[in-house]
Structures are given as structure tokens and as C-alpha cells.
mmCIF file of N, CA and C in Angstrom:
data_model
loop_
_atom_site.group_PDB
_atom_site.id
_atom_site.type_symbol
_atom_site.label_atom_id
_atom_site.label_comp_id
_atom_site.label_asym_id
_atom_site.label_seq_id
_atom_site.Cartn_x
_atom_site.Cartn_y
_atom_site.Cartn_z
ATOM 1 N N MET A 1 71.269 15.312 -19.455
ATOM 2 C CA MET A 1 70.012 15.447 -18.733
ATOM 3 C C MET A 1 69.262 14.123 -18.772
ATOM 4 N N THR A 2 68.594 13.799 -17.676
ATOM 5 C CA THR A 2 67.783 12.586 -17.634
ATOM 6 C C THR A 2 66.324 12.959 -17.394
ATOM 7 N N TYR A 3 65.446 12.046 -17.801
ATOM 8 C CA TYR A 3 64.011 12.264 -17.698
ATOM 9 C C TYR A 3 63.367 11.089 -16.994
ATOM 10 N N SER A 4 62.274 11.365 -16.312
ATOM 11 C CA SER A 4 61.488 10.302 -15.682
ATOM 12 C C SER A 4 60.589 9.662 -16.732
ATOM 13 N N ILE A 5 60.015 8.534 -16.386
ATOM 14 C CA ILE A 5 59.123 7.844 -17.321
ATOM 15 C C ILE A 5 57.911 8.715 -17.657
ATOM 16 N N SER A 6 57.408 9.470 -16.686
ATOM 17 C CA SER A 6 56.246 10.322 -16.958
ATOM 18 C C SER A 6 56.612 11.487 -17.874
ATOM 19 N N GLU A 7 57.821 12.022 -17.715
ATOM 20 C CA GLU A 7 58.266 13.099 -18.604
ATOM 21 C C GLU A 7 58.415 12.581 -20.039
ATOM 22 N N VAL A 8 58.959 11.382 -20.183
ATOM 23 C CA VAL A 8 59.133 10.790 -21.513
ATOM 24 C C VAL A 8 57.771 10.489 -22.131
ATOM 25 N N ALA A 9 56.869 9.955 -21.333
ATOM 26 C CA ALA A 9 55.523 9.667 -21.830
ATOM 27 C C ALA A 9 54.878 10.935 -22.380
ATOM 28 N N LYS A 10 55.032 12.023 -21.658
ATOM 29 C CA LYS A 10 54.446 13.290 -22.098
ATOM 30 C C LYS A 10 55.120 13.786 -23.378
ATOM 31 N N LYS A 11 56.454 13.706 -23.433
ATOM 32 C CA LYS A 11 57.194 14.151 -24.621
ATOM 33 C C LYS A 11 56.783 13.378 -25.869
ATOM 34 N N LEU A 12 56.518 12.078 -25.710
ATOM 35 C CA LEU A 12 56.229 11.217 -26.856
ATOM 36 C C LEU A 12 54.734 10.988 -27.072
ATOM 37 N N ASP A 13 53.920 11.627 -26.240
ATOM 38 C CA ASP A 13 52.468 11.449 -26.308
ATOM 39 C C ASP A 13 52.097 9.966 -26.180
ATOM 40 N N LEU A 14 52.713 9.321 -25.218
ATOM 41 C CA LEU A 14 52.428 7.930 -24.878
ATOM 42 C C LEU A 14 51.971 7.881 -23.426
ATOM 43 N N THR A 15 51.486 6.740 -23.029
ATOM 44 C CA THR A 15 51.166 6.561 -21.615
ATOM 45 C C THR A 15 52.356 5.925 -20.915
ATOM 46 N N VAL A 16 52.418 6.123 -19.618
ATOM 47 C CA VAL A 16 53.441 5.459 -18.812
ATOM 48 C C VAL A 16 53.274 3.953 -18.956
ATOM 49 N N TYR A 17 52.008 3.509 -19.000
ATOM 50 C CA TYR A 17 51.724 2.080 -19.182
ATOM 51 C C TYR A 17 52.368 1.557 -20.467
ATOM 52 N N THR A 18 52.270 2.308 -21.555
ATOM 53 C CA THR A 18 52.861 1.877 -22.829
ATOM 54 C C THR A 18 54.377 1.746 -22.700
ATOM 55 N N LEU A 19 55.006 2.706 -22.064
ATOM 56 C CA LEU A 19 56.465 2.632 -21.888
ATOM 57 C C LEU A 19 56.846 1.432 -21.015
ATOM 58 N N ARG A 20 56.082 1.189 -19.984
ATOM 59 C CA ARG A 20 56.366 0.009 -19.144
ATOM 60 C C ARG A 20 56.176 -1.272 -19.947
ATOM 61 N N TYR A 21 55.169 -1.296 -20.802
ATOM 62 C CA TYR A 21 54.934 -2.460 -21.670
ATOM 63 C C TYR A 21 56.124 -2.650 -22.612
ATOM 64 N N TYR A 22 56.589 -1.564 -23.226
ATOM 65 C CA TYR A 22 57.756 -1.660 -24.097
ATOM 66 C C TYR A 22 58.949 -2.239 -23.337
ATOM 67 N N ASP A 23 59.131 -1.783 -22.112
ATOM 68 C CA ASP A 23 60.238 -2.279 -21.296
ATOM 69 C C ASP A 23 60.063 -3.770 -21.018
ATOM 70 N N LYS A 24 58.863 -4.169 -20.636
ATOM 71 C CA LYS A 24 58.566 -5.581 -20.356
ATOM 72 C C LYS A 24 58.800 -6.449 -21.588
ATOM 73 N N GLU A 25 58.517 -5.899 -22.764
ATOM 74 C CA GLU A 25 58.687 -6.635 -24.016
ATOM 75 C C GLU A 25 60.119 -6.612 -24.545
ATOM 76 N N GLY A 26 61.014 -5.982 -23.809
ATOM 77 C CA GLY A 26 62.419 -5.959 -24.201
ATOM 78 C C GLY A 26 62.776 -4.920 -25.240
ATOM 79 N N LEU A 27 61.944 -3.887 -25.366
ATOM 80 C CA LEU A 27 62.198 -2.859 -26.376
ATOM 81 C C LEU A 27 63.039 -1.698 -25.851
ATOM 82 N N MET A 28 63.392 -1.743 -24.561
ATOM 83 C CA MET A 28 64.153 -0.633 -23.997
ATOM 84 C C MET A 28 65.364 -1.108 -23.191
ATOM 85 N N PRO A 29 66.162 -2.008 -23.743
ATOM 86 C CA PRO A 29 67.322 -2.477 -22.971
ATOM 87 C C PRO A 29 68.365 -1.380 -22.771
ATOM 88 N N PHE A 30 68.272 -0.329 -23.543
ATOM 89 C CA PHE A 30 69.221 0.781 -23.499
ATOM 90 C C PHE A 30 68.935 1.747 -22.347
ATOM 91 N N VAL A 31 67.753 1.678 -21.740
ATOM 92 C CA VAL A 31 67.398 2.605 -20.664
ATOM 93 C C VAL A 31 68.022 2.117 -19.354
ATOM 94 N N LYS A 32 68.779 3.010 -18.739
ATOM 95 C CA LYS A 32 69.448 2.690 -17.475
ATOM 96 C C LYS A 32 68.506 2.968 -16.311
ATOM 97 N N ARG A 33 68.821 2.333 -15.189
ATOM 98 C CA ARG A 33 68.056 2.552 -13.957
ATOM 99 C C ARG A 33 69.001 3.046 -12.864
ATOM 100 N N ASP A 34 68.442 3.836 -11.978
ATOM 101 C CA ASP A 34 69.267 4.308 -10.870
ATOM 102 C C ASP A 34 69.303 3.243 -9.775
ATOM 103 N N SER A 35 69.915 3.555 -8.650
ATOM 104 C CA SER A 35 70.099 2.574 -7.566
ATOM 105 C C SER A 35 68.782 2.100 -6.965
ATOM 106 N N THR A 36 67.713 2.879 -7.152
ATOM 107 C CA THR A 36 66.402 2.462 -6.628
ATOM 108 C C THR A 36 65.555 1.745 -7.687
ATOM 109 N N GLY A 37 66.116 1.581 -8.888
ATOM 110 C CA GLY A 37 65.392 0.890 -9.955
ATOM 111 C C GLY A 37 64.542 1.790 -10.829
ATOM 112 N N THR A 38 64.616 3.087 -10.594
ATOM 113 C CA THR A 38 63.842 4.034 -11.403
ATOM 114 C C THR A 38 64.527 4.235 -12.750
ATOM 115 N N ARG A 39 63.731 4.157 -13.811
ATOM 116 C CA ARG A 39 64.273 4.361 -15.156
ATOM 117 C C ARG A 39 64.760 5.799 -15.309
ATOM 118 N N GLN A 40 65.925 5.936 -15.904
ATOM 119 C CA GLN A 40 66.517 7.244 -16.167
ATOM 120 C C GLN A 40 66.727 7.371 -17.674
ATOM 121 N N PHE A 41 65.850 8.096 -18.352
ATOM 122 C CA PHE A 41 65.897 8.245 -19.800
ATOM 123 C C PHE A 41 66.815 9.396 -20.191
ATOM 124 N N LYS A 42 67.634 9.149 -21.203
ATOM 125 C CA LYS A 42 68.487 10.196 -21.783
ATOM 126 C C LYS A 42 67.844 10.644 -23.093
ATOM 127 N N ASP A 43 68.361 11.744 -23.649
ATOM 128 C CA ASP A 43 67.859 12.223 -24.939
ATOM 129 C C ASP A 43 68.000 11.146 -26.016
ATOM 130 N N SER A 44 69.106 10.413 -26.005
ATOM 131 C CA SER A 44 69.308 9.357 -27.006
ATOM 132 C C SER A 44 68.271 8.241 -26.844
ATOM 133 N N ASP A 45 67.831 7.974 -25.608
ATOM 134 C CA ASP A 45 66.784 6.973 -25.377
ATOM 135 C C ASP A 45 65.465 7.434 -25.986
ATOM 136 N N ILE A 46 65.191 8.720 -25.833
ATOM 137 C CA ILE A 46 63.956 9.283 -26.402
ATOM 138 C C ILE A 46 64.003 9.195 -27.929
ATOM 139 N N ASP A 47 65.162 9.488 -28.511
ATOM 140 C CA ASP A 47 65.313 9.366 -29.965
ATOM 141 C C ASP A 47 65.058 7.931 -30.414
ATOM 142 N N PHE A 48 65.567 6.967 -29.659
ATOM 143 C CA PHE A 48 65.366 5.564 -30.019
ATOM 144 C C PHE A 48 63.893 5.180 -29.864
ATOM 145 N N LEU A 49 63.244 5.699 -28.843
ATOM 146 C CA LEU A 49 61.813 5.430 -28.662
ATOM 147 C C LEU A 49 60.996 6.010 -29.811
ATOM 148 N N LYS A 50 61.443 7.118 -30.384
ATOM 149 C CA LYS A 50 60.758 7.683 -31.558
ATOM 150 C C LYS A 50 60.858 6.723 -32.744
ATOM 151 N N ILE A 51 61.982 6.041 -32.875
ATOM 152 C CA ILE A 51 62.130 5.037 -33.935
ATOM 153 C C ILE A 51 61.178 3.875 -33.680
ATOM 154 N N ILE A 52 61.076 3.463 -32.429
ATOM 155 C CA ILE A 52 60.146 2.384 -32.077
ATOM 156 C C ILE A 52 58.719 2.803 -32.419
ATOM 157 N N GLN A 53 58.347 4.039 -32.071
ATOM 158 C CA GLN A 53 57.012 4.543 -32.421
ATOM 159 C C GLN A 53 56.792 4.514 -33.927
ATOM 160 N N CYS A 54 57.802 4.912 -34.670
ATOM 161 C CA CYS A 54 57.711 4.914 -36.132
ATOM 162 C C CYS A 54 57.467 3.501 -36.648
ATOM 163 N N LEU A 55 58.237 2.551 -36.157
ATOM 164 C CA LEU A 55 58.088 1.170 -36.607
ATOM 165 C C LEU A 55 56.714 0.618 -36.225
ATOM 166 N N LYS A 56 56.244 0.942 -35.031
ATOM 167 C CA LYS A 56 54.904 0.512 -34.607
ATOM 168 C C LYS A 56 53.851 1.093 -35.538
ATOM 169 N N ALA A 57 54.032 2.356 -35.928
ATOM 170 C CA ALA A 57 53.056 3.019 -36.803
ATOM 171 C C ALA A 57 52.972 2.344 -38.170
ATOM 172 N N THR A 58 54.025 1.651 -38.578
ATOM 173 C CA THR A 58 53.996 0.941 -39.855
ATOM 174 C C THR A 58 53.352 -0.430 -39.717
ATOM 175 N N GLY A 59 52.985 -0.788 -38.485
ATOM 176 C CA GLY A 59 52.369 -2.089 -38.259
ATOM 177 C C GLY A 59 53.367 -3.188 -37.941
ATOM 178 N N MET A 60 54.603 -2.819 -37.688
ATOM 179 C CA MET A 60 55.626 -3.822 -37.391
ATOM 180 C C MET A 60 55.324 -4.492 -36.048
ATOM 181 N N PRO A 61 55.344 -5.816 -36.018
ATOM 182 C CA PRO A 61 55.097 -6.537 -34.762
ATOM 183 C C PRO A 61 56.218 -6.298 -33.740
ATOM 184 N N ILE A 62 55.861 -6.385 -32.480
ATOM 185 C CA ILE A 62 56.809 -6.184 -31.378
ATOM 186 C C ILE A 62 58.026 -7.102 -31.525
ATOM 187 N N LYS A 63 57.795 -8.347 -31.900
ATOM 188 C CA LYS A 63 58.929 -9.288 -31.995
ATOM 189 C C LYS A 63 59.936 -8.832 -33.044
ATOM 190 N N ASP A 64 59.467 -8.223 -34.125
ATOM 191 C CA ASP A 64 60.373 -7.718 -35.153
ATOM 192 C C ASP A 64 61.102 -6.457 -34.682
ATOM 193 N N ILE A 65 60.405 -5.634 -33.917
ATOM 194 C CA ILE A 65 61.064 -4.450 -33.349
ATOM 195 C C ILE A 65 62.140 -4.902 -32.368
ATOM 196 N N ARG A 66 61.830 -5.919 -31.586
ATOM 197 C CA ARG A 66 62.811 -6.456 -30.642
ATOM 198 C C ARG A 66 64.041 -6.973 -31.382
ATOM 199 N N GLU A 67 63.819 -7.619 -32.523
ATOM 200 C CA GLU A 67 64.935 -8.113 -33.324
ATOM 201 C C GLU A 67 65.778 -6.946 -33.847
ATOM 202 N N PHE A 68 65.123 -5.882 -34.295
ATOM 203 C CA PHE A 68 65.835 -4.689 -34.748
ATOM 204 C C PHE A 68 66.709 -4.120 -33.626
ATOM 205 N N ILE A 69 66.153 -4.037 -32.433
ATOM 206 C CA ILE A 69 66.905 -3.520 -31.286
ATOM 207 C C ILE A 69 68.110 -4.410 -30.993
ATOM 208 N N ALA A 70 67.920 -5.711 -31.102
ATOM 209 C CA ALA A 70 69.042 -6.639 -30.896
ATOM 210 C C ALA A 70 70.117 -6.408 -31.951
ATOM 211 N N TRP A 71 69.701 -6.183 -33.205
ATOM 212 C CA TRP A 71 70.672 -5.905 -34.266
ATOM 213 C C TRP A 71 71.460 -4.639 -33.948
ATOM 214 N N CYS A 72 70.767 -3.616 -33.452
ATOM 215 C CA CYS A 72 71.453 -2.365 -33.092
ATOM 216 C C CYS A 72 72.513 -2.629 -32.026
ATOM 217 N N SER A 73 72.184 -3.470 -31.084
ATOM 218 C CA SER A 73 73.128 -3.800 -30.005
ATOM 219 C C SER A 73 74.340 -4.567 -30.525
ATOM 220 N N GLU A 74 74.145 -5.324 -31.608
ATOM 221 C CA GLU A 74 75.234 -6.123 -32.168
ATOM 222 C C GLU A 74 76.238 -5.290 -32.951
ATOM 223 N N GLY A 75 75.837 -4.101 -33.336
ATOM 224 C CA GLY A 75 76.781 -3.223 -34.023
ATOM 225 C C GLY A 75 76.787 -3.360 -35.533
ATOM 226 N N ASP A 76 77.920 -2.990 -36.120
ATOM 227 C CA ASP A 76 78.047 -2.881 -37.572
ATOM 228 C C ASP A 76 77.820 -4.190 -38.331
ATOM 229 N N SER A 77 77.972 -5.306 -37.688
ATOM 230 C CA SER A 77 77.791 -6.583 -38.378
ATOM 231 C C SER A 77 76.350 -6.790 -38.847
ATOM 232 N N THR A 78 75.418 -5.986 -38.330
ATOM 233 C CA THR A 78 74.003 -6.142 -38.705
ATOM 234 C C THR A 78 73.486 -4.967 -39.542
ATOM 235 N N LEU A 79 74.381 -4.155 -40.054
ATOM 236 C CA LEU A 79 73.955 -3.006 -40.859
ATOM 237 C C LEU A 79 73.081 -3.437 -42.035
ATOM 238 N N LYS A 80 73.444 -4.503 -42.716
ATOM 239 C CA LYS A 80 72.684 -4.975 -43.882
ATOM 240 C C LYS A 80 71.269 -5.403 -43.474
ATOM 241 N N GLN A 81 71.134 -6.118 -42.359
ATOM 242 C CA GLN A 81 69.806 -6.538 -41.901
ATOM 243 C C GLN A 81 68.934 -5.327 -41.588
ATOM 244 N N ARG A 82 69.532 -4.325 -40.941
ATOM 245 C CA ARG A 82 68.763 -3.133 -40.589
ATOM 246 C C ARG A 82 68.360 -2.348 -41.839
ATOM 247 N N TYR A 83 69.282 -2.241 -42.783
ATOM 248 C CA TYR A 83 68.975 -1.575 -44.050
ATOM 249 C C TYR A 83 67.832 -2.303 -44.760
ATOM 250 N N ASN A 84 67.931 -3.620 -44.847
ATOM 251 C CA ASN A 84 66.884 -4.414 -45.500
ATOM 252 C C ASN A 84 65.535 -4.259 -44.801
ATOM 253 N N MET A 85 65.562 -4.219 -43.470
ATOM 254 C CA MET A 85 64.334 -4.062 -42.710
ATOM 255 C C MET A 85 63.667 -2.727 -43.041
ATOM 256 N N PHE A 86 64.447 -1.648 -43.090
ATOM 257 C CA PHE A 86 63.863 -0.345 -43.411
ATOM 258 C C PHE A 86 63.430 -0.270 -44.879
ATOM 259 N N THR A 87 64.113 -0.968 -45.752
ATOM 260 C CA THR A 87 63.690 -1.027 -47.156
ATOM 261 C C THR A 87 62.333 -1.708 -47.269
ATOM 262 N N GLU A 88 62.155 -2.797 -46.529
ATOM 263 C CA GLU A 88 60.876 -3.518 -46.521
ATOM 264 C C GLU A 88 59.788 -2.653 -45.893
ATOM 265 N N ARG A 89 60.092 -1.957 -44.815
ATOM 266 C CA ARG A 89 59.129 -1.059 -44.160
ATOM 267 C C ARG A 89 58.696 0.037 -45.123
ATOM 268 N N LYS A 90 59.668 0.586 -45.863
ATOM 269 C CA LYS A 90 59.368 1.642 -46.833
ATOM 270 C C LYS A 90 58.374 1.131 -47.874
ATOM 271 N N ALA A 91 58.600 -0.064 -48.379
ATOM 272 C CA ALA A 91 57.700 -0.641 -49.380
ATOM 273 C C ALA A 91 56.295 -0.833 -48.792
ATOM 274 N N ARG A 92 56.221 -1.279 -47.551
ATOM 275 C CA ARG A 92 54.906 -1.469 -46.913
ATOM 276 C C ARG A 92 54.180 -0.142 -46.726
ATOM 277 N N VAL A 93 54.900 0.864 -46.282
ATOM 278 C CA VAL A 93 54.278 2.170 -46.066
ATOM 279 C C VAL A 93 53.819 2.760 -47.406
ATOM 280 N N GLU A 94 54.625 2.591 -48.449
ATOM 281 C CA GLU A 94 54.205 3.071 -49.772
ATOM 282 C C GLU A 94 52.933 2.376 -50.222
ATOM 283 N N ALA A 95 52.819 1.071 -49.973
ATOM 284 C CA ALA A 95 51.604 0.327 -50.330
ATOM 285 C C ALA A 95 50.413 0.831 -49.509
ATOM 286 N N GLN A 96 50.634 1.100 -48.230
ATOM 287 C CA GLN A 96 49.564 1.639 -47.385
ATOM 288 C C GLN A 96 49.126 3.012 -47.881
ATOM 289 N N MET A 97 50.099 3.824 -48.281
ATOM 290 C CA MET A 97 49.780 5.160 -48.788
ATOM 291 C C MET A 97 48.964 5.067 -50.080
ATOM 292 N N GLU A 98 49.306 4.142 -50.950
ATOM 293 C CA GLU A 98 48.559 3.960 -52.189
ATOM 294 C C GLU A 98 47.139 3.506 -51.885
ATOM 295 N N GLU A 99 46.993 2.606 -50.942
ATOM 296 C CA GLU A 99 45.662 2.150 -50.546
ATOM 297 C C GLU A 99 44.855 3.318 -49.968
ATOM 298 N N LEU A 100 45.484 4.133 -49.150
ATOM 299 C CA LEU A 100 44.808 5.306 -48.596
ATOM 300 C C LEU A 100 44.457 6.315 -49.696
ATOM 301 N N ARG A 101 45.318 6.450 -50.693
ATOM 302 C CA ARG A 101 45.018 7.356 -51.808
ATOM 303 C C ARG A 101 43.760 6.902 -52.532
ATOM 304 N N ARG A 102 43.662 5.590 -52.787
ATOM 305 C CA ARG A 102 42.469 5.054 -53.462
ATOM 306 C C ARG A 102 41.227 5.243 -52.584
ATOM 307 N N THR A 103 41.386 5.039 -51.288
ATOM 308 C CA THR A 103 40.282 5.253 -50.365
ATOM 309 C C THR A 103 39.847 6.707 -50.397
ATOM 310 N N MET A 104 40.797 7.626 -50.433
ATOM 311 C CA MET A 104 40.489 9.049 -50.485
ATOM 312 C C MET A 104 39.731 9.394 -51.766
ATOM 313 N N GLU A 105 40.075 8.758 -52.873
ATOM 314 C CA GLU A 105 39.353 9.005 -54.117
ATOM 315 C C GLU A 105 37.881 8.647 -53.971
ATOM 316 N N VAL A 106 37.613 7.513 -53.339
ATOM 317 C CA VAL A 106 36.221 7.090 -53.120
ATOM 318 C C VAL A 106 35.511 8.089 -52.207
ATOM 319 N N ILE A 107 36.181 8.488 -51.144
ATOM 320 C CA ILE A 107 35.588 9.447 -50.207
ATOM 321 C C ILE A 107 35.292 10.770 -50.914
ATOM 322 N N GLU A 108 36.241 11.251 -51.698
ATOM 323 C CA GLU A 108 36.020 12.508 -52.426
ATOM 324 C C GLU A 108 34.867 12.381 -53.421
ATOM 325 N N HIS A 109 34.781 11.239 -54.092
ATOM 326 C CA HIS A 109 33.671 11.011 -55.028
ATOM 327 C C HIS A 109 32.340 11.072 -54.285
ATOM 328 N N LYS A 110 32.263 10.407 -53.129
ATOM 329 C CA LYS A 110 31.009 10.376 -52.383
ATOM 330 C C LYS A 110 30.691 11.759 -51.795
ATOM 331 N N ARG A 111 31.702 12.497 -51.388
ATOM 332 C CA ARG A 111 31.460 13.860 -50.901
ATOM 333 C C ARG A 111 30.849 14.705 -52.021
ATOM 334 N N SER A 112 31.414 14.580 -53.206
ATOM 335 C CA SER A 112 30.909 15.332 -54.353
ATOM 336 C C SER A 112 29.461 14.926 -54.657
ATOM 337 N N TYR A 113 29.203 13.631 -54.603
ATOM 338 C CA TYR A 113 27.858 13.095 -54.830
ATOM 339 C C TYR A 113 26.864 13.751 -53.870
ATOM 340 N N TYR A 114 27.218 13.735 -52.572
ATOM 341 C CA TYR A 114 26.302 14.287 -51.580
ATOM 342 C C TYR A 114 26.244 15.807 -51.612
ATOM 343 N N GLU A 115 27.321 16.447 -51.999
ATOM 344 C CA GLU A 115 27.304 17.901 -52.134
ATOM 345 C C GLU A 115 26.294 18.321 -53.206
ATOM 346 N N LYS A 116 26.330 17.615 -54.337
ATOM 347 C CA LYS A 116 25.379 17.917 -55.418
ATOM 348 C C LYS A 116 23.949 17.604 -54.997
ATOM 349 N N ALA A 117 23.773 16.515 -54.267
ATOM 350 C CA ALA A 117 22.437 16.163 -53.788
ATOM 351 C C ALA A 117 21.932 17.208 -52.792
ATOM 352 N N LEU A 118 22.810 17.686 -51.928
ATOM 353 C CA LEU A 118 22.418 18.726 -50.974
ATOM 354 C C LEU A 118 22.022 20.012 -51.701
ATOM 355 N N GLU A 119 22.805 20.390 -52.703
ATOM 356 C CA GLU A 119 22.495 21.610 -53.470
ATOM 357 C C GLU A 119 21.143 21.493 -54.166
ATOM 358 N N ALA A 120 20.848 20.283 -54.662
ATOM 359 C CA ALA A 120 19.580 20.062 -55.365
ATOM 360 C C ALA A 120 18.439 19.769 -54.400
ATOM 361 N N GLY A 121 18.796 19.414 -53.168
ATOM 362 C CA GLY A 121 17.768 19.073 -52.189
ATOM 363 C C GLY A 121 17.263 17.656 -52.310
ATOM 364 N N THR A 122 17.908 16.857 -53.161
ATOM 365 C CA THR A 122 17.475 15.476 -53.361
ATOM 366 C C THR A 122 18.577 14.658 -54.026
ATOM 367 N N GLU A 123 18.568 13.371 -53.739
ATOM 368 C CA GLU A 123 19.487 12.463 -54.442
ATOM 369 C C GLU A 123 18.987 12.181 -55.854
ATOM 370 N N ASN A 124 17.752 12.474 -56.096
ATOM 371 C CA ASN A 124 17.186 12.212 -57.426
ATOM 372 C C ASN A 124 17.927 12.947 -58.523
ATOM 373 N N ILE A 125 18.652 13.988 -58.182
ATOM 374 C CA ILE A 125 19.442 14.719 -59.174
ATOM 375 C C ILE A 125 20.395 13.776 -59.895
ATOM 376 N N HIS A 126 20.910 12.805 -59.179
ATOM 377 C CA HIS A 126 21.830 11.834 -59.770
ATOM 378 C C HIS A 126 21.082 10.829 -60.637
ATOM 379 N N LYS A 127 19.898 10.508 -60.251
ATOM 380 C CA LYS A 127 19.124 9.525 -61.010
ATOM 381 C C LYS A 127 18.657 10.093 -62.339
ATOM 382 N N ILE A 128 18.446 11.379 -62.377
ATOM 383 C CA ILE A 128 18.001 12.039 -63.606
ATOM 384 C C ILE A 128 19.107 12.012 -64.661
ATOM 385 N N THR A 129 20.349 12.171 -64.214
ATOM 386 C CA THR A 129 21.447 12.285 -65.161
ATOM 387 C C THR A 129 22.074 10.945 -65.511
ATOM 388 N N LEU A 130 21.635 9.868 -64.885
ATOM 389 C CA LEU A 130 22.223 8.554 -65.148
ATOM 390 C C LEU A 130 21.309 7.715 -66.023
ATOM 391 N N ALA A 131 21.943 6.818 -66.739
ATOM 392 C CA ALA A 131 21.170 5.850 -67.500
ATOM 393 C C ALA A 131 20.459 4.936 -66.512
ATOM 394 N N PRO A 132 19.285 4.373 -66.888
ATOM 395 C CA PRO A 132 18.515 3.546 -65.957
ATOM 396 C C PRO A 132 19.307 2.361 -65.377
ATOM 397 N N ASP A 133 20.229 1.771 -66.125
ATOM 398 C CA ASP A 133 20.952 0.605 -65.621
ATOM 399 C C ASP A 133 21.996 0.997 -64.569
ATOM 400 N N ARG A 134 22.335 2.280 -64.434
ATOM 401 C CA ARG A 134 23.322 2.723 -63.432
ATOM 402 C C ARG A 134 22.649 3.409 -62.249
ATOM 403 N N GLU A 135 21.334 3.472 -62.281
ATOM 404 C CA GLU A 135 20.611 4.245 -61.291
ATOM 405 C C GLU A 135 20.956 3.843 -59.852
ATOM 406 N N HIS A 136 21.024 2.575 -59.577
ATOM 407 C CA HIS A 136 21.250 2.119 -58.198
ATOM 408 C C HIS A 136 22.740 2.020 -57.857
ATOM 409 N N ALA A 137 23.595 2.064 -58.834
ATOM 410 C CA ALA A 137 25.025 1.876 -58.592
ATOM 411 C C ALA A 137 25.656 3.030 -57.820
ATOM 412 N N THR A 138 25.129 4.241 -57.972
ATOM 413 C CA THR A 138 25.804 5.376 -57.328
ATOM 414 C C THR A 138 25.037 5.923 -56.130
ATOM 415 N N SER A 139 23.861 5.414 -55.849
ATOM 416 C CA SER A 139 23.135 5.956 -54.700
ATOM 417 C C SER A 139 23.722 5.433 -53.404
ATOM 418 N N SER A 140 23.373 6.077 -52.332
ATOM 419 C CA SER A 140 23.775 5.756 -50.957
ATOM 420 C C SER A 140 25.041 6.405 -50.574
#
């Protein structure tokens, strides 16, 4: 089965413009065109586009994604490069997750702070329970 660019855009929650941009940037050399030049996407093309979306979500630059696609085209001789690339991506995503975890801790702390202030009807509840030298450190 083949899909039009608009069908693929809908399946992947992307815009047609984004898919055309990916094509212009050389990220879709695997997509065939019919005799009129219309892109004809296969299920395997959609699967590959999901990998591209994943790599983009990790913050990978287009030029690096293009290099990955070139490695895929080269075959088994680039298995090590592709493995290393995903190992590096994994480390970056883990670091991002840790940063988000720390951010969530701050957010949860501030939610708790404001929840207690709302229950008391004032932020002064926090000032009463803190030593004078910490009074301004936790407000806001």
C-alpha cells in the first residue's frame, strides 16, 4: 500500500510542509515518486520517518540525521557507526531526563509551597515556620 504526503503527515502528526522540508534536506531519499513526481510513501518509509522524528526529538541536528540515513544506505559496513550514534543519543536523552527530574522536584516543591499558602490564606505561613535568615529564600 502507498500513501500520499498528506496521509503520511496525518499519520505522523506532522505538516506537509515539514515532510517537504525533510525531503529538501535529504532526509527522505528512500521515498519513491510516481511518473508525475508525486511522492509515494510505503509503510517502511513511514517507519523510517518515525525514526527521524525520534532523532529530532532528542535534539539531533538535521546534518547528523542525514549522515545516519547515508550510513543506512551504505549497509552493514556502517553498523558500528549507527550503534555508536544511538549509544550517544541514549546518553543524551538520559541526561535530559535527569535534568527534567530535577526540574520536576523544584516544581513539586513550589506547588507544595503554594498549596500550603493557599490553605493558610497567606504566604506568611512559611515565614512563621522559617528562621529569619531563610525568610526570603523560599518566598515567591
